[in-house]
Short mmCIF file of C-alpha atoms in Angstrom, two decimals:
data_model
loop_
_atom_site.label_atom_id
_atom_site.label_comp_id
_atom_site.label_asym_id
_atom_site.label_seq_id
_atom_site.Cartn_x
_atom_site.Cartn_y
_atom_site.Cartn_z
CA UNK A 175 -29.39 -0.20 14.14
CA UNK A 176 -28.53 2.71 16.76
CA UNK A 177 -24.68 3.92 16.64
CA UNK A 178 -24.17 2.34 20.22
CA UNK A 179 -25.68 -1.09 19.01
CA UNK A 180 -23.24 -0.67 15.91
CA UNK A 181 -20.70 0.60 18.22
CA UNK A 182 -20.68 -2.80 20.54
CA UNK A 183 -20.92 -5.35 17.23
CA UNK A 184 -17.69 -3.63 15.82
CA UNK A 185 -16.06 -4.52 19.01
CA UNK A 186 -17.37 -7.54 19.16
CA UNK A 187 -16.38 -8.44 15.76
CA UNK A 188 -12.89 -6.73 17.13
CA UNK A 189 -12.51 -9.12 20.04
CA UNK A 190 -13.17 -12.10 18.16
CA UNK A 191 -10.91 -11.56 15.44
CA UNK A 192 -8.13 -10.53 18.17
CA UNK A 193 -8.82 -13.80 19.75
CA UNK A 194 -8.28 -15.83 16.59
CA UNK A 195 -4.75 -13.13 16.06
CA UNK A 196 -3.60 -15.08 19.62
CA UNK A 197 -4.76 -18.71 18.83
CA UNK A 198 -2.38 -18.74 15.79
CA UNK A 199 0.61 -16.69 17.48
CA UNK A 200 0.11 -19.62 20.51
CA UNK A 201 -0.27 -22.25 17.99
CA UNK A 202 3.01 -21.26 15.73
CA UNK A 203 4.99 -21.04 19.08
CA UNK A 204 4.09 -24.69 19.85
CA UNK A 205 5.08 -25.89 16.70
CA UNK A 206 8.08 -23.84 17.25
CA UNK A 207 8.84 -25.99 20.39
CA UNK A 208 8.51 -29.13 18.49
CA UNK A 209 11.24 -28.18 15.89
CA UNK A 210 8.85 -29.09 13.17
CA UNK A 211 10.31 -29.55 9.63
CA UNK A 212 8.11 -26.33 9.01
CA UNK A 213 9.55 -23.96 11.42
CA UNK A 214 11.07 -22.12 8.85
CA UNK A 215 7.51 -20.39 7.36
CA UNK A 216 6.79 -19.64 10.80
CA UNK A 217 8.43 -15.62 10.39
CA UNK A 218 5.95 -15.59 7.18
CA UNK A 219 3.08 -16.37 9.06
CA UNK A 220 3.63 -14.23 11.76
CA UNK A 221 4.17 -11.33 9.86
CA UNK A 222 1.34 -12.09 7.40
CA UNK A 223 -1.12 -12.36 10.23
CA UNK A 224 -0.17 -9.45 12.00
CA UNK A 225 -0.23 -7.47 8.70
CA UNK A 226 -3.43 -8.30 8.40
CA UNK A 227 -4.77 -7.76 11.96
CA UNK A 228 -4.20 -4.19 11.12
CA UNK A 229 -7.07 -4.55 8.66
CA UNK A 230 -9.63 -4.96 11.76
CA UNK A 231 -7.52 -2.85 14.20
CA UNK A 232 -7.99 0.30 11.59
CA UNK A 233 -12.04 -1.10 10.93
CA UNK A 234 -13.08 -1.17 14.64
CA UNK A 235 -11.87 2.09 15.22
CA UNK A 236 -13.87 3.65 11.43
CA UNK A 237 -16.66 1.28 12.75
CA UNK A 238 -17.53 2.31 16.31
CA UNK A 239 -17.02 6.02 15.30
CA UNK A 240 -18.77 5.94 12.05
CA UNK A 241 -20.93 2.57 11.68
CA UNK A 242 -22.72 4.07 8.25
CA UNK A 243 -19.38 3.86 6.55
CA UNK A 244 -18.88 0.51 5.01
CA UNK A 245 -15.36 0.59 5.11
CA UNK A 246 -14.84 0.12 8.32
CA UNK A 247 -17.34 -3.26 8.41
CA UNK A 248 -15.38 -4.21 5.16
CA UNK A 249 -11.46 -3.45 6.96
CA UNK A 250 -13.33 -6.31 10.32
CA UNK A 251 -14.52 -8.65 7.40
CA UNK A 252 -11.02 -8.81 5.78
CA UNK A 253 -9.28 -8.95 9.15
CA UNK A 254 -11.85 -11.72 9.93
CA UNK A 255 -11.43 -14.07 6.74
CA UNK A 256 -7.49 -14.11 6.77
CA UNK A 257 -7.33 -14.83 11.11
CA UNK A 258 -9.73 -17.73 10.46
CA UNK A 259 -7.30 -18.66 7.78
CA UNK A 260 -4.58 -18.65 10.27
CA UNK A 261 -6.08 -20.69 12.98
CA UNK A 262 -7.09 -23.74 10.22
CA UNK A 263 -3.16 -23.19 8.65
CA UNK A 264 -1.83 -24.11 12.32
CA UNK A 265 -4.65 -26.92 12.69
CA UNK A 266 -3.53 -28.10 9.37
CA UNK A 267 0.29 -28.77 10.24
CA UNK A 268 -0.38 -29.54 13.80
CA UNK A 269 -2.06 -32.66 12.04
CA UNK A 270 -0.26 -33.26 9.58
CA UNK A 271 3.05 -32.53 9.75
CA UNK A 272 4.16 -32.21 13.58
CA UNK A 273 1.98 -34.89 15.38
CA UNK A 274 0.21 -36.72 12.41
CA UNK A 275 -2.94 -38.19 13.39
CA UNK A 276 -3.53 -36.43 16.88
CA UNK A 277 -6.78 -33.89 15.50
CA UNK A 278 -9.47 -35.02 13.36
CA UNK A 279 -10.45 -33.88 10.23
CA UNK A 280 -7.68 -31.67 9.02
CA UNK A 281 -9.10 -33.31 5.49
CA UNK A 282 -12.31 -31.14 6.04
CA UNK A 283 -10.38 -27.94 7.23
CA UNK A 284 -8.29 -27.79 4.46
CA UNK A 285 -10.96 -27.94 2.08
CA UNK A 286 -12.91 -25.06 4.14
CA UNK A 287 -9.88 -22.91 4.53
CA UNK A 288 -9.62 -23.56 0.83
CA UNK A 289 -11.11 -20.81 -0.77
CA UNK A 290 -9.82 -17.91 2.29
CA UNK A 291 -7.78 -16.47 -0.44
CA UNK A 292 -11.01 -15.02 -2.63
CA UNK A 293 -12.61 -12.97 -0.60
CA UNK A 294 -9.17 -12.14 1.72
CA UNK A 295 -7.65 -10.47 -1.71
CA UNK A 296 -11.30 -10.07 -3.49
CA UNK A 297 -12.30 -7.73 -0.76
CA UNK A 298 -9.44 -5.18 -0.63
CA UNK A 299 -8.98 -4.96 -4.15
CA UNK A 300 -12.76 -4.65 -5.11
CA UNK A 301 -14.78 -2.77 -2.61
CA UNK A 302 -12.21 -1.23 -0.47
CA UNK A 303 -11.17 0.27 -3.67
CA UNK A 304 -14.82 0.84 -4.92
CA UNK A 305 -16.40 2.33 -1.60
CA UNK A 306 -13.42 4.23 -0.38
CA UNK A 307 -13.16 6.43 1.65
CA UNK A 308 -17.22 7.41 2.21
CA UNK A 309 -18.69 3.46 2.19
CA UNK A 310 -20.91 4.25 -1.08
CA UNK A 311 -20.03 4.17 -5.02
CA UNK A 312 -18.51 6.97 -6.97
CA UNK A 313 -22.06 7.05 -8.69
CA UNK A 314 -25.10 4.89 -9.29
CA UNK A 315 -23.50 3.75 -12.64
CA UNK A 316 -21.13 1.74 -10.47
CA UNK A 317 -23.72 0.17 -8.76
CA UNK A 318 -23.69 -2.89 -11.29
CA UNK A 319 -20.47 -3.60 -10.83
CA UNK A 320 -20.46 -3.77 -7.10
CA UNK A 321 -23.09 -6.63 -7.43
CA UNK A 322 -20.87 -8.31 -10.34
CA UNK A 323 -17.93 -8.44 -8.01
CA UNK A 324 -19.64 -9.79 -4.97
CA UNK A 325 -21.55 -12.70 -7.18
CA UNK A 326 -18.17 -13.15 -8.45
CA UNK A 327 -16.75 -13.72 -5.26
CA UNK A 328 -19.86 -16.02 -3.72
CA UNK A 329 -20.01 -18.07 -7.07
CA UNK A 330 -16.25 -18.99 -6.69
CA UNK A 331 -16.25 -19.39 -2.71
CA UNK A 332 -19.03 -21.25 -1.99
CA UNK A 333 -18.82 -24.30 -4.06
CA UNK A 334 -14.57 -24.30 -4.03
CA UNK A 335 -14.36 -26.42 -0.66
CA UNK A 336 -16.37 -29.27 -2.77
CA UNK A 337 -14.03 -29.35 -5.37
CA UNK A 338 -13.43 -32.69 -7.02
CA UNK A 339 -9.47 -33.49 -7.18
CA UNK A 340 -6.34 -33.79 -4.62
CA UNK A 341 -6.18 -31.46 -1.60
CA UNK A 342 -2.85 -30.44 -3.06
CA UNK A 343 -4.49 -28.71 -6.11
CA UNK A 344 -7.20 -27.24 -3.92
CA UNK A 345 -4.59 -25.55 -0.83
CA UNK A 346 -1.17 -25.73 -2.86
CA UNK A 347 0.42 -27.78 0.04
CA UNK A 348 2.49 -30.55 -1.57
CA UNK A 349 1.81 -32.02 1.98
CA UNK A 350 -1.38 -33.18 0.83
CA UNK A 351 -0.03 -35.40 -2.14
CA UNK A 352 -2.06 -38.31 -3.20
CA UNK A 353 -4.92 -36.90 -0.65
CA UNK A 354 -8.49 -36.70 -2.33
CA UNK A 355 -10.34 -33.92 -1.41
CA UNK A 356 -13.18 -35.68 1.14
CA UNK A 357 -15.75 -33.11 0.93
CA UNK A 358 -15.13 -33.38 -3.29
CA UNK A 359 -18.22 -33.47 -5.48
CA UNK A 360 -17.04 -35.33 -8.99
CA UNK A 361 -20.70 -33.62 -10.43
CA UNK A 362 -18.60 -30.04 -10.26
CA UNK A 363 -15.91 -31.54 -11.86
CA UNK A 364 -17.11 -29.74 -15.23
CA UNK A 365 -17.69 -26.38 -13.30
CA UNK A 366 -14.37 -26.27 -12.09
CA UNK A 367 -12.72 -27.24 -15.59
CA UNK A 368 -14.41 -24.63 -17.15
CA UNK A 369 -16.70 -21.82 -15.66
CA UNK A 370 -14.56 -21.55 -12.79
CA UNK A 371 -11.46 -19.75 -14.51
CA UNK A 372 -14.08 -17.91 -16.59
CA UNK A 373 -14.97 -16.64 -12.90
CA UNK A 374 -11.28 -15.85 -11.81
CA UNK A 375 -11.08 -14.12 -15.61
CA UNK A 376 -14.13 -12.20 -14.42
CA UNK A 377 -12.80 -11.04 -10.80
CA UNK A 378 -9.36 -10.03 -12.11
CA UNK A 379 -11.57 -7.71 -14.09
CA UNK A 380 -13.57 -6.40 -11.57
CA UNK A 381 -10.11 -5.45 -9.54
CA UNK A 382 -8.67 -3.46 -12.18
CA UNK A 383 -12.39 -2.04 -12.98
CA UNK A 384 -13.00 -0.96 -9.09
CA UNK A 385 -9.29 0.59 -9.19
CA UNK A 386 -10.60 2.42 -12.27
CA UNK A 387 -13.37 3.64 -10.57
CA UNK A 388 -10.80 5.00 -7.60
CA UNK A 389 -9.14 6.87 -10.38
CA UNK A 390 -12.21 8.72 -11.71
CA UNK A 391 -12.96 9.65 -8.02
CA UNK A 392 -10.00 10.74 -7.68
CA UNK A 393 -10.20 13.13 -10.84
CA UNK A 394 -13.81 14.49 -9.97
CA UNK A 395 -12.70 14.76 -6.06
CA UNK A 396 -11.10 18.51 -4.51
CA UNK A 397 -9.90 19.61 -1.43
CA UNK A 398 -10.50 16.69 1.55
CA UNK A 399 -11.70 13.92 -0.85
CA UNK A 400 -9.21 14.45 -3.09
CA UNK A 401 -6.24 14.45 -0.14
CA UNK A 402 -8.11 11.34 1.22
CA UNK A 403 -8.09 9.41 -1.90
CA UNK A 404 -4.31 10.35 -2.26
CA UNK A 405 -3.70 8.68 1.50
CA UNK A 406 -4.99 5.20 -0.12
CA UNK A 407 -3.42 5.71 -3.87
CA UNK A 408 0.09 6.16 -2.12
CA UNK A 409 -0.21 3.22 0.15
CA UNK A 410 -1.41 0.74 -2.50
CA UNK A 411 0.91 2.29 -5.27
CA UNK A 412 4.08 1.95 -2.64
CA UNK A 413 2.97 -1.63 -1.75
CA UNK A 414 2.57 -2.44 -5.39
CA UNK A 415 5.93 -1.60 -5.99
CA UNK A 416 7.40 -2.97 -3.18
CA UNK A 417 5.79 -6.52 -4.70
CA UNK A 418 6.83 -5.89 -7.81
CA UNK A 419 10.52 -5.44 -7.17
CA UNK A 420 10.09 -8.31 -4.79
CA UNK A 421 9.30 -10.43 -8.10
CA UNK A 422 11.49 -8.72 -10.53
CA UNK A 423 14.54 -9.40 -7.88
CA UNK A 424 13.40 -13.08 -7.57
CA UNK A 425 13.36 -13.84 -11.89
CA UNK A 426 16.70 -11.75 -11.92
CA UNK A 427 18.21 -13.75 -9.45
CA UNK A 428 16.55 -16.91 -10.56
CA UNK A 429 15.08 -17.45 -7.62
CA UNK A 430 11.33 -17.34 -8.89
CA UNK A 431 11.12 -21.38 -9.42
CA UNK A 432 12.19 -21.63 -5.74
CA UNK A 433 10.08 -22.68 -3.28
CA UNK A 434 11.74 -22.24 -0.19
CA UNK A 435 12.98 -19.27 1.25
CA UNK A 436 16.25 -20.49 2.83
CA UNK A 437 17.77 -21.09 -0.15
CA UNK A 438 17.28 -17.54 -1.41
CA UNK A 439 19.89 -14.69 -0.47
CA UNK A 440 19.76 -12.84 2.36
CA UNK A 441 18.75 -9.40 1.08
CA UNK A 442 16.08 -11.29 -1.01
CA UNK A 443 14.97 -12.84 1.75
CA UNK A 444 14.41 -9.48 3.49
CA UNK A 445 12.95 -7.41 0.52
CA UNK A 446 9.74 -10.73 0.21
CA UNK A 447 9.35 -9.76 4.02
CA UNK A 448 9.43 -6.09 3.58
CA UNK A 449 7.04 -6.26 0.67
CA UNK A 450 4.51 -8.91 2.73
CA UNK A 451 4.07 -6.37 5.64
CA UNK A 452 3.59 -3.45 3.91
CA UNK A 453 -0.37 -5.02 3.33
CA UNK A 454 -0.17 -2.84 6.83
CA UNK A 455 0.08 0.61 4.49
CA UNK A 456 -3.51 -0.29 2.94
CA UNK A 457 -5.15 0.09 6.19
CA UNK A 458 -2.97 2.73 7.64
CA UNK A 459 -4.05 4.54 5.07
CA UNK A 460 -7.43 4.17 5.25
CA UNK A 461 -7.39 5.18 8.78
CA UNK A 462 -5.81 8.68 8.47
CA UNK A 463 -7.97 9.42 5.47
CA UNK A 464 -11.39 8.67 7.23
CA UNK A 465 -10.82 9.46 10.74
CA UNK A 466 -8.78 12.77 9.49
CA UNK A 467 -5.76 12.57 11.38
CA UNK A 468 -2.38 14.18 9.63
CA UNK A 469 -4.69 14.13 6.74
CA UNK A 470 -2.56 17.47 4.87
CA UNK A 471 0.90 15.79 5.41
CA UNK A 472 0.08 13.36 2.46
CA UNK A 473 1.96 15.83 0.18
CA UNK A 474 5.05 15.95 1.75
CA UNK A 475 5.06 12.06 2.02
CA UNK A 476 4.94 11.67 -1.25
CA UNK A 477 7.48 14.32 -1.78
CA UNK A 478 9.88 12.55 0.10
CA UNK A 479 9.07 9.11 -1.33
CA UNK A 480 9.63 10.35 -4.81
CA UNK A 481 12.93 12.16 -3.92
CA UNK A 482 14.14 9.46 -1.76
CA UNK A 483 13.62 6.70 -3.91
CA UNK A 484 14.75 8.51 -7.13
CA UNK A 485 17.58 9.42 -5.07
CA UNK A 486 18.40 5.78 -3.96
CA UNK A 487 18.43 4.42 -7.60
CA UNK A 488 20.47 6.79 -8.79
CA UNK A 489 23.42 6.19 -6.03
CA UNK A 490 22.43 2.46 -6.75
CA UNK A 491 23.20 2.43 -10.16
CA UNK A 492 26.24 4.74 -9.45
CA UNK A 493 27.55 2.12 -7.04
CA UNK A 494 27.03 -0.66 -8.72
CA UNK A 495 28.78 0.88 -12.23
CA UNK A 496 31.85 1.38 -9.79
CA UNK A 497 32.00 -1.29 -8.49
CA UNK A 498 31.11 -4.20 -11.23
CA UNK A 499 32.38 -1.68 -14.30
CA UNK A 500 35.61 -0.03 -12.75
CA UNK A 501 36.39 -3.28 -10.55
CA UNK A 502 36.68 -5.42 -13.57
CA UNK A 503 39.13 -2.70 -15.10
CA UNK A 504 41.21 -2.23 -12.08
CA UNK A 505 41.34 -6.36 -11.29
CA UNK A 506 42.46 -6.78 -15.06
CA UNK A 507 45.11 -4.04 -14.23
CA UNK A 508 46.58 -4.66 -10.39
CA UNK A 509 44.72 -7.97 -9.68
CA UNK A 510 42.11 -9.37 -7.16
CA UNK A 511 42.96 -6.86 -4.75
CA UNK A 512 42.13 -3.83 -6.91
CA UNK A 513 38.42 -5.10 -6.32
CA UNK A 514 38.62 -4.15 -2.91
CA UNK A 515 39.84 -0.37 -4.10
CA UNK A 516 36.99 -0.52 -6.35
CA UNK A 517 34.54 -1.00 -3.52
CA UNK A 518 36.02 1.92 -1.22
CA UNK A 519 36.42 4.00 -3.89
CA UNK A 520 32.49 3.46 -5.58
CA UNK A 521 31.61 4.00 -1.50
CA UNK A 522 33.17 7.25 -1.27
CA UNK A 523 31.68 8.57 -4.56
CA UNK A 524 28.03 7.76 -3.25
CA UNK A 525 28.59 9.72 -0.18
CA UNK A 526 29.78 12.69 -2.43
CA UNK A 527 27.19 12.50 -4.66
CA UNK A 528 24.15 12.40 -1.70
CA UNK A 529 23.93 16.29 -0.85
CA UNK A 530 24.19 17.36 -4.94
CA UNK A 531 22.02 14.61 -5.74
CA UNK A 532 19.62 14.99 -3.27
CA UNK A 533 19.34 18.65 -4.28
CA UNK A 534 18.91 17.96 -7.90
CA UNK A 535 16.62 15.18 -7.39
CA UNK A 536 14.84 17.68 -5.37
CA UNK A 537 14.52 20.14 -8.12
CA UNK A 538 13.65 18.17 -11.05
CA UNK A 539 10.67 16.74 -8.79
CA UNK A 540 9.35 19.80 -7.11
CA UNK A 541 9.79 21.38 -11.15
CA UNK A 542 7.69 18.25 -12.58
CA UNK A 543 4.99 17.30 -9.75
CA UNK A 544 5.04 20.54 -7.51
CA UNK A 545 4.93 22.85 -10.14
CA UNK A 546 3.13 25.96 -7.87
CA UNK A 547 5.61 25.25 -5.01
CA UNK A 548 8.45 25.23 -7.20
CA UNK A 549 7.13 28.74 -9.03
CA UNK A 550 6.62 30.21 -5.46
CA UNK A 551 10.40 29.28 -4.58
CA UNK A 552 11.58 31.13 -7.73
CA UNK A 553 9.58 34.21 -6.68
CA UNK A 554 11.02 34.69 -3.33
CA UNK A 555 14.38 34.00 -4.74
CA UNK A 556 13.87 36.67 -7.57
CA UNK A 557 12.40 38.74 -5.07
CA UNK A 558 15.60 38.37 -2.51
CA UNK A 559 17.81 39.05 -5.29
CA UNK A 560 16.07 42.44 -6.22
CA UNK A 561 15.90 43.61 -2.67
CA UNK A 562 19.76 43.76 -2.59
CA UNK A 563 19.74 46.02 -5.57
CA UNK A 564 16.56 48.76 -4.70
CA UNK A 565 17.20 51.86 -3.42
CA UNK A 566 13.30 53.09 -3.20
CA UNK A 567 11.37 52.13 -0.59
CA UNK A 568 7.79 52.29 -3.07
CA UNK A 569 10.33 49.92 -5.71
CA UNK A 570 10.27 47.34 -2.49
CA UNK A 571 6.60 47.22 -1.40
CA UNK A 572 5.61 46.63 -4.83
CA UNK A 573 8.06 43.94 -5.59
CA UNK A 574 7.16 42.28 -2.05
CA UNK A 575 3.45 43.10 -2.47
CA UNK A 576 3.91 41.05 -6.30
CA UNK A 577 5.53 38.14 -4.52
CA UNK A 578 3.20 37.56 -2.34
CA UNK A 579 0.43 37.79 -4.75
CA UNK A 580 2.14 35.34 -7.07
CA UNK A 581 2.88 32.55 -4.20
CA UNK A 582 0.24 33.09 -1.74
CA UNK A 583 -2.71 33.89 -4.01
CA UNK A 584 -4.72 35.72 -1.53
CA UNK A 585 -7.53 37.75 -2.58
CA UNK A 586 -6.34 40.72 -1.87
CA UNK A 587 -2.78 42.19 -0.39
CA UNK A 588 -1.90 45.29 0.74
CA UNK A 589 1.24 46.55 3.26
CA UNK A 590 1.14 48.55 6.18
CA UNK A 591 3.98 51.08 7.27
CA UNK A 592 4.31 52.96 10.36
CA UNK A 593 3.01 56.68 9.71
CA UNK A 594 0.72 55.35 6.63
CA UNK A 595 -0.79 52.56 4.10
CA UNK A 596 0.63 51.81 1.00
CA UNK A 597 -2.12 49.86 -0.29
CA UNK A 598 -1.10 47.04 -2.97
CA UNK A 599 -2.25 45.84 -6.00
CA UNK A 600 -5.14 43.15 -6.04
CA UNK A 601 -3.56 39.23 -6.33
CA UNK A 602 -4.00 37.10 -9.30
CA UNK A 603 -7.54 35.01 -9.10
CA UNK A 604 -6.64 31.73 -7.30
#
């Protein structure tokens, strides 16, 4: 296949997937204007399907540019899998919920759409992890893997839509209770009793085995691989913990067993949404790492990230020990409206504490991750603090000509003064 032929099937693929992106936005709108029961997943669905049509907006453009790199056919396959999804969850509640009875088959869809989620979450946490960010394995040891998880992935896929049972085991909606799955085989039944969680055993395996594989690339990678591979660890590392706080906040709050989201609190509410779009990171990521652009500003992103939120737990735990520890001391002393001094007062502390907290937060990370940077600060500071105290103008170039051999590295330094050359000593191997 010639780039330009590869060129036109990525946007192809592009304009297709698009296409399905508008179906679903047109379809959740109309069942918007019907004031279905169900109106209130609609901001869910929205944002999940335009989080993921960043997965095919990133792809097309790897793709068309570079159509030997398999990550940007696997970014248009992802994108592809989870906009079909949406177009059979609108068909679904169009026919079921909001005008029962008017489409056919919504029986068969469901069971179809069934199985979306395997390769949809198979895909980006197997071979985008695997492949990334040159489309081919770490080594040829990893080769067996990459077949393991794609067998994996067809062996659970293909036969789920014909699983015996309800439709509500199969697609989780407790819309289709008492509904028999009408394109069930009761000769599986034994396969998906057995073998089939063996299978969902095996592909949980092959996630954490292909991020594995990321990390030992990662290790053996230097200079643009290695910043590369630090674009995609950030991004999946930042929306891991965004999840996991999302989950931790739900169990703490004892919203977890909850179903619905209008009965959780607000800020809840907003964290779940936060952590659902930031799937949008993943291919971000994978889009400055490949195509190279801003590809060196990776370190100071995760600079800030780790300084920032350091920064914000510590004020959070500062303001809520003022305001849930001293509160209850001050309401047991002046009464109910000491609670409102309590407040003000934790308030005032956190804006104190930002600019010393920042800068200590600042410290303690650039000392423990950005260990070079933080020894290059200390030289020019020693070296700033010496320069008010020489007298000797040879004293001066060789502290200068020191400091910049022991924060710039080069391979060799020497200083230049009107009326002569005072050459300087040879730097420290790099």
């Amino acid at each position: 296949m010639t780039a330009r032929t590869a060129s036109r099937l990525a946007w192809a693929a592009f304009a297709l997937i698009a296409a399905l992106y508008v179906v679903s936005l047109a379809a959740i709108g109309l069942i918007l204007a019907r004031g279905s029961t169900v109106s209130g997943g609609a901001v869910e669905a929205v944002m999940l399907l335009t989080a993921m049509m960043s997965f095919p907006v990133v792809g097309v453009m790897i793709a068309s540019r570079l159509p030997g790199n398999a990550i940007g056919w696997i970014l248009l396959g992802i994108g592809l899998v989870w906009e079909l999804s949406g177009v059979a969850g609108t068909y679904i509640t169009w026919g079921l919920v909001v005008d029962p009875g008017s489409v056919p088959g919504v029986g068969v869809v469901a069971a179809l759409s069934g199985p979306v989620w395997v390769p949809g979450v198979g895909l980006i946490g197997t071979f985008l992890l695997l492949l990334f960010p040159d489309g081919r394995v770490p080594t040829p040891r990893w080769r067996p893997l990459a077949w393991l998880a794609g067998l994996v992935m067809g062996l659970m896929t293909v036969p789920y839509p014909f699983a015996p049972g309800s439709l509500e085991e199969l697609t989780g909606d407790p819309a289709f209770r008492g509904v028999d799955n009408p394109l069930g085989v009761d000769a599986l039944r034994p396969f998906f009793e057995g073998p089939f969680h063996v299978l969902l055993l095996l592909l949980v395996l092959c996630v954490l085995a292909c991020a594995c594989g990321l990390i030992v690339r990662f290790r053996r990678a230097r200079g643009q691989k290695r910043l590369q591979l630090k674009w995609l660890a950030t991004a999946a590392g930042t929306m891991g913990a965004l999840f996991a706080a999302s989950i931790l906040a739900a169990l703490v709050t004892g919203q977890a067993q909850s179903s619905s989201s209008a009965s959780h609190p607000a800020w809840l509410t907003v964290l779940d949404r936060i952590a659902l779009f930031s799937f949008v990171l993943v291919p971000a990521a994978a889009g400055v790492a490949i195509l190279r652009h801003r590809l060196y500003d990776i370190d100071v992103f995760i600079n800030r990230a780790l300084v920032y939120g350091s920064l914000t737990a510590v004020l959070a735990v500062v303001y809520a020990v003022g305001v849930v520890g001293v509160g209850a001391v001050l309401q047991g002393l002046g009464g109910d409206e000491s609670n409102s001094v309590a407040v003000a007062a934790s308030t005032l502390a956190v804006a104190g504490l930002f600019r010393p907290a920042r800068t200590r937060v600042q410290a303690f990370i650039d000392r423990r991750f950005y260990r070079r940077r933080y020894d290059a600060i200390r030289t020019v500071e020693e070296f700033a603090s010496r320069l008010r105290d020489e007298v000797t103008l040879d004293s001066v170039t060789s502290d200068l000509l020191v400091a910049v051999s022991e924060t710039v590295q080069p391979a060799h330094a020497s200083l230049w003064l009107r009326g002569g050359e005072i050459p300087g000593p040879a730097s420290r191997p790099s």
